CSV table of C-alpha atoms in Angstrom, one decimal:
chain,number,residue,atom,x,y,z
A,774,MET,CA,122.7,41.6,-21.8
A,775,SER,CA,123.0,39.2,-18.9
A,776,SER,CA,123.6,35.5,-19.5
A,777,GLY,CA,120.1,34.7,-18.2
A,778,MET,CA,118.4,37.2,-20.5
A,779,LEU,CA,120.4,35.8,-23.4
A,780,VAL,CA,119.2,32.2,-22.7
A,781,CYS,CA,115.6,33.4,-22.6
A,782,ALA,CA,115.9,35.2,-25.9
A,783,VAL,CA,117.3,32.1,-27.6
A,784,MET,CA,114.5,29.9,-26.2
A,785,LEU,CA,111.9,32.3,-27.5
A,786,LEU,CA,113.4,32.3,-31.0
A,787,ALA,CA,113.5,28.5,-30.9
A,788,CYS,CA,109.8,28.4,-30.0
A,789,ALA,CA,108.8,30.8,-32.8
A,790,GLY,CA,110.6,28.8,-35.5
A,791,CYS,CA,109.6,25.5,-37.2
A,792,SER,CA,112.8,23.6,-36.8
A,793,VAL,CA,111.7,21.8,-33.6
A,794,LYS,CA,109.7,18.7,-34.5
A,795,GLU,CA,107.1,19.1,-31.9
A,796,ASP,CA,106.1,22.6,-33.1
A,797,ARG,CA,105.8,21.9,-36.8
A,798,ASP,CA,102.1,21.3,-36.7
A,799,VAL,CA,101.5,25.0,-35.8
A,800,CYS,CA,103.5,26.2,-38.8
A,801,PRO,CA,102.1,26.5,-42.3
A,802,GLY,CA,103.0,24.2,-45.1
A,803,ARG,CA,104.2,25.4,-48.5
A,804,LEU,CA,102.5,24.8,-51.8
A,805,MET,CA,105.0,25.1,-54.6
A,806,LEU,CA,103.7,25.1,-58.2
A,807,ASP,CA,105.7,24.9,-61.5
A,808,PHE,CA,104.0,26.7,-64.4
A,809,SER,CA,106.9,26.5,-66.8
A,810,GLY,CA,105.0,24.0,-69.0
A,811,VAL,CA,102.0,26.3,-69.5
A,812,ASP,CA,101.8,28.2,-72.8
A,813,THR,CA,101.6,31.9,-72.1
A,814,SER,CA,99.0,32.3,-74.8
A,815,VAL,CA,96.3,30.8,-72.5
A,816,GLY,CA,96.3,34.1,-70.6
A,817,SER,CA,95.9,34.4,-66.8
A,818,LEU,CA,95.1,31.4,-64.7
A,819,ASP,CA,92.4,31.2,-62.1
A,820,MET,CA,93.5,29.2,-59.1
A,821,LEU,CA,91.2,27.9,-56.4
A,822,VAL,CA,92.5,26.0,-53.3
A,823,THR,CA,90.0,24.5,-50.8
A,824,GLY,CA,90.2,22.3,-47.8
A,825,PRO,CA,87.6,20.5,-45.6
A,826,ASP,CA,86.5,23.8,-44.1
A,827,GLY,CA,86.1,25.6,-47.4
A,828,ILE,CA,88.2,28.0,-49.4
A,829,ILE,CA,91.9,28.4,-48.4
A,830,PHE,CA,92.7,31.0,-51.1
A,831,ARG,CA,92.0,32.1,-54.6
A,832,ASP,CA,94.5,33.7,-56.9
A,833,MET,CA,95.1,34.9,-60.4
A,834,VAL,CA,98.5,34.0,-62.0
A,835,ALA,CA,99.5,36.2,-64.9
A,836,PRO,CA,101.6,34.8,-67.9
A,837,SER,CA,104.5,36.8,-66.7
A,838,GLY,CA,104.7,34.6,-63.6
A,839,PHE,CA,104.8,31.2,-65.5
A,840,ARG,CA,108.6,31.1,-65.5
A,841,GLU,CA,108.9,31.5,-61.8
A,842,GLU,CA,108.1,28.9,-59.1
A,843,TYR,CA,104.9,29.9,-57.4
A,844,MET,CA,104.7,29.5,-53.6
A,845,ARG,CA,101.9,30.0,-51.1
A,846,GLU,CA,101.8,29.1,-47.4
A,847,VAL,CA,98.8,26.8,-46.7
A,848,PRO,CA,97.5,24.9,-43.7
A,849,HIS,CA,98.5,21.2,-43.3
A,850,GLY,CA,96.1,18.7,-44.7
A,851,MET,CA,94.7,17.3,-47.9
A,852,LEU,CA,93.8,20.3,-50.2
A,853,ASP,CA,91.9,20.4,-53.5
A,854,VAL,CA,93.7,22.5,-56.0
A,855,ASN,CA,92.1,23.7,-59.3
A,856,VAL,CA,94.1,25.6,-61.9
A,857,LEU,CA,92.0,26.8,-64.8
A,858,SER,CA,92.1,28.9,-67.9
A,859,GLY,CA,89.3,30.3,-70.1
A,860,VAL,CA,86.8,30.4,-67.2
A,861,ASP,CA,86.3,34.1,-66.6
A,862,GLY,CA,83.1,34.6,-64.6
A,863,PHE,CA,82.2,30.9,-64.2
A,864,VAL,CA,84.1,30.0,-61.0
A,865,GLU,CA,82.3,30.1,-57.6
A,866,GLU,CA,84.5,29.8,-54.5
A,867,ASP,CA,82.1,27.6,-52.7
A,868,SER,CA,81.0,25.4,-55.6
A,869,GLY,CA,83.8,25.3,-58.3
A,870,LEU,CA,83.1,25.9,-62.0
A,871,VAL,CA,79.4,26.3,-62.5
A,872,ILE,CA,77.7,26.7,-65.9
A,873,PRO,CA,74.5,28.8,-65.7
A,874,LEU,CA,71.5,27.2,-67.2
A,875,GLY,CA,71.2,28.2,-70.8
A,876,CYS,CA,75.0,28.7,-71.3
A,877,GLU,CA,77.5,26.5,-72.9
A,878,CYS,CA,80.6,25.3,-71.2
A,879,PRO,CA,83.5,27.8,-71.3
A,880,PRO,CA,86.6,26.8,-73.2
A,881,VAL,CA,88.2,25.5,-70.1
A,882,TYR,CA,91.7,24.0,-69.8
A,883,LYS,CA,92.4,22.8,-66.3
A,884,HIS,CA,94.6,20.8,-63.9
A,885,SER,CA,92.9,19.5,-60.7
A,886,PHE,CA,94.8,17.6,-58.1
A,887,VAL,CA,95.0,16.9,-54.3
A,888,ALA,CA,97.9,18.5,-52.5
A,889,ASP,CA,99.1,16.6,-49.5
A,890,THR,CA,100.4,19.4,-47.3
A,891,ARG,CA,100.7,17.4,-44.1
A,892,GLY,CA,104.5,17.7,-44.6
A,893,GLU,CA,106.5,20.9,-45.0
A,894,ILE,CA,106.4,21.3,-48.9
A,895,TRP,CA,104.2,20.0,-51.7
A,896,ARG,CA,105.5,20.5,-55.2
A,897,GLN,CA,103.4,20.0,-58.4
A,898,ARG,CA,104.0,20.7,-62.1
A,899,VAL,CA,100.9,22.2,-63.7
A,900,ASP,CA,99.8,20.5,-66.9
A,901,LEU,CA,96.6,22.0,-68.3
A,902,ARG,CA,94.2,19.6,-70.1
A,903,LYS,CA,91.3,20.4,-72.5
A,904,SER,CA,88.2,19.8,-70.4
A,905,TYR,CA,85.4,20.6,-72.8
A,906,CYS,CA,84.1,19.0,-76.0
A,907,CYS,CA,82.8,21.0,-79.0
A,908,LEU,CA,79.7,19.1,-80.0
A,909,THR,CA,78.7,20.0,-83.6
A,910,VAL,CA,75.3,19.0,-84.8
A,911,LYS,CA,74.6,19.0,-88.5
A,912,LEU,CA,71.2,18.8,-90.1
A,913,LYS,CA,70.9,17.3,-93.5
A,914,GLY,CA,68.1,16.9,-96.1
A,915,LYS,CA,66.5,20.3,-96.3
A,916,ASP,CA,67.7,23.9,-97.1
A,917,ALA,CA,65.4,25.8,-94.7
A,918,MET,CA,65.3,24.3,-91.2
A,919,PRO,CA,63.2,26.2,-88.8
A,920,TYR,CA,64.4,24.2,-85.8
A,921,ILE,CA,65.8,25.0,-82.4
A,922,ILE,CA,68.3,22.4,-81.2
A,923,SER,CA,69.0,22.0,-77.5
A,924,ILE,CA,71.7,20.0,-75.8
A,925,CYS,CA,70.6,18.8,-72.3
A,926,GLY,CA,72.6,16.9,-69.7
A,927,ASN,CA,73.2,16.3,-66.0
A,928,VAL,CA,76.6,17.9,-65.7
A,929,ASP,CA,76.8,21.7,-65.1
A,930,GLY,CA,80.5,22.2,-64.5
A,931,TYR,CA,83.3,21.0,-62.3
A,932,ALA,CA,83.2,20.5,-58.5
A,933,LEU,CA,85.8,21.7,-56.1
A,934,ASP,CA,87.7,18.4,-56.4
A,935,GLY,CA,87.8,18.8,-60.2
A,936,SER,CA,85.3,16.1,-61.0
A,937,PRO,CA,82.2,16.6,-63.2
A,938,ARG,CA,79.6,18.5,-61.1
A,939,LYS,CA,76.1,17.1,-61.1
A,940,GLY,CA,73.5,19.6,-62.1
A,941,GLU,CA,71.1,20.6,-65.0
A,942,PHE,CA,72.8,21.6,-68.2
A,943,ARG,CA,70.8,23.0,-71.2
A,944,CYS,CA,72.0,25.1,-74.1
A,945,GLU,CA,70.0,25.8,-77.2
A,946,ALA,CA,70.8,27.3,-80.6
A,947,CYS,CA,69.3,27.9,-84.0
A,948,PRO,CA,71.0,26.4,-87.0
A,949,GLU,CA,72.8,28.8,-89.3
A,950,ASP,CA,72.5,28.8,-93.1
A,951,GLU,CA,74.8,25.7,-93.2
A,952,GLY,CA,72.3,23.8,-91.0
A,953,GLU,CA,74.6,23.2,-88.1
A,954,ILE,CA,75.3,24.3,-84.5
A,955,THR,CA,78.2,23.9,-82.2
A,956,VAL,CA,77.9,23.8,-78.4
A,957,ARG,CA,80.7,23.3,-75.9
A,958,VAL,CA,79.8,20.7,-73.3
A,959,PRO,CA,81.7,19.7,-70.1
A,960,ARG,CA,83.1,16.2,-69.4
A,961,GLN,CA,80.2,13.8,-68.9
A,962,MET,CA,79.6,11.3,-66.1
A,963,ASP,CA,77.4,8.9,-68.2
A,964,ALA,CA,75.6,8.6,-71.5
A,965,SER,CA,72.4,10.5,-70.5
A,966,MET,CA,73.0,13.6,-72.7
A,967,MET,CA,70.1,14.3,-75.0
A,968,LEU,CA,69.7,16.2,-78.2
A,969,VAL,CA,66.2,17.9,-78.5
A,970,VAL,CA,64.9,19.2,-81.8
A,971,GLU,CA,61.9,21.5,-81.7
A,972,GLY,CA,60.2,22.6,-84.9
A,973,GLY,CA,58.1,25.6,-85.6
A,974,ASN,CA,55.1,23.4,-85.8
A,975,GLY,CA,55.4,22.5,-82.2
A,976,ILE,CA,56.8,19.0,-82.8
A,977,ARG,CA,59.5,18.1,-80.3
A,978,LYS,CA,61.7,15.0,-80.7
A,979,ASN,CA,64.4,13.8,-78.3
A,980,PHE,CA,67.5,11.9,-79.4
A,981,ALA,CA,69.9,10.0,-77.0
A,982,VAL,CA,73.0,11.6,-78.4
A,983,GLY,CA,75.0,10.5,-75.3
A,984,GLU,CA,74.3,6.9,-76.1
A,985,TYR,CA,75.4,7.3,-79.8
A,986,ILE,CA,78.6,9.0,-78.7
A,987,ARG,CA,79.3,6.3,-76.2
A,988,ALA,CA,78.6,3.6,-78.8
A,989,SER,CA,81.2,5.2,-81.0
A,990,GLY,CA,83.9,4.5,-78.4
A,991,TYR,CA,84.3,8.1,-77.3
A,992,ASP,CA,86.1,8.3,-73.9
A,993,TRP,CA,84.9,11.0,-71.5
A,994,ASP,CA,87.7,10.1,-69.1
A,995,SER,CA,90.5,10.9,-71.5
A,996,GLU,CA,92.9,13.6,-70.4
A,997,ASP,CA,92.1,15.9,-73.4
A,998,LEU,CA,88.6,15.7,-74.7
A,999,SER,CA,88.2,15.4,-78.4
A,1000,ASP,CA,85.5,17.2,-80.4
A,1001,VAL,CA,82.5,15.3,-81.8
A,1002,THR,CA,80.3,15.9,-84.9
A,1003,VAL,CA,76.8,14.4,-85.0
A,1004,THR,CA,75.0,14.4,-88.3
A,1005,LEU,CA,71.2,14.1,-88.1
A,1006,ASP,CA,69.2,13.4,-91.2
A,1007,TYR,CA,66.4,16.0,-91.6
A,1008,TYR,CA,63.9,13.2,-92.1
A,1009,ILE,CA,65.0,11.5,-88.9
A,1010,THR,CA,66.2,8.3,-90.4
A,1011,GLY,CA,69.7,8.0,-89.0
A,1012,VAL,CA,72.5,9.6,-87.0
A,1013,THR,CA,76.2,9.7,-87.9
A,1014,VAL,CA,78.9,10.3,-85.2
A,1015,LEU,CA,82.4,11.5,-86.1
A,1016,VAL,CA,85.0,12.0,-83.4
A,1017,GLN,CA,87.8,14.5,-84.3
A,1018,LYS,CA,91.1,12.8,-85.2
A,1019,TRP,CA,89.4,9.5,-85.9
A,1020,ASP,CA,89.1,8.2,-89.5
A,1021,GLU,CA,86.0,6.1,-88.9
A,1022,GLU,CA,82.4,7.3,-88.9
A,1023,PHE,CA,79.8,5.6,-86.9
A,1024,VAL,CA,76.3,5.3,-88.4
A,1025,PHE,CA,73.2,4.5,-86.3
A,1026,ASP,CA,69.7,3.9,-87.6
A,1027,LEU,CA,66.8,5.5,-85.7
A,1028,VAL,CA,63.7,3.5,-84.8
A,1029,LEU,CA,60.9,5.9,-84.0
């Protein structure tokens, strides 16, 4: 090879690489994730990465890959990353985690963050957090309770940035022999969640369960959501709120 051809080849290789500062913008960044702290018992993880123009990629990470560093090439920019477990069938690539009307929240553990990939590499340790609350409603005062209980709210899942997604939520259930139901609800934005009791006689009564939960000191912004038990007197005279892991019960009188 002549010296002239050799010089041309070297110049072409330099242009193709990313070591020259002026050419780094045309080269992809790297998203490096550490799953070593995730318990393999959670099963496979659903990962959704989006940018200003929409989805960058979606992937499933099996437990066998939790001990190895995960790497994907991504465009430069500020990217929303959602890593979720327990959400099979609930994730939409253009909307995030969406709970269909009539369904309860899936048992989702997740880690949502913004990856700044304007540089060459962004590293992040994945730490899944409990992002649902088991709301148990107990009815007291009568053995047979021909009621349907509905939990209604204005959060129907989680948006692409990981925040609570505004939308209609409604899930109904009939009390079992013990006179109670349990419904999984997502993280709330406010205290607007309602408990609706409908009897076989057509009587419908609404209770501001979100307000009672807030008055008890419950924190919807905590990293891991605690479970809540609400006891409703059959004769509609009072409500008791008990937050899991707390020793104190909070009792509220109802004025109808």
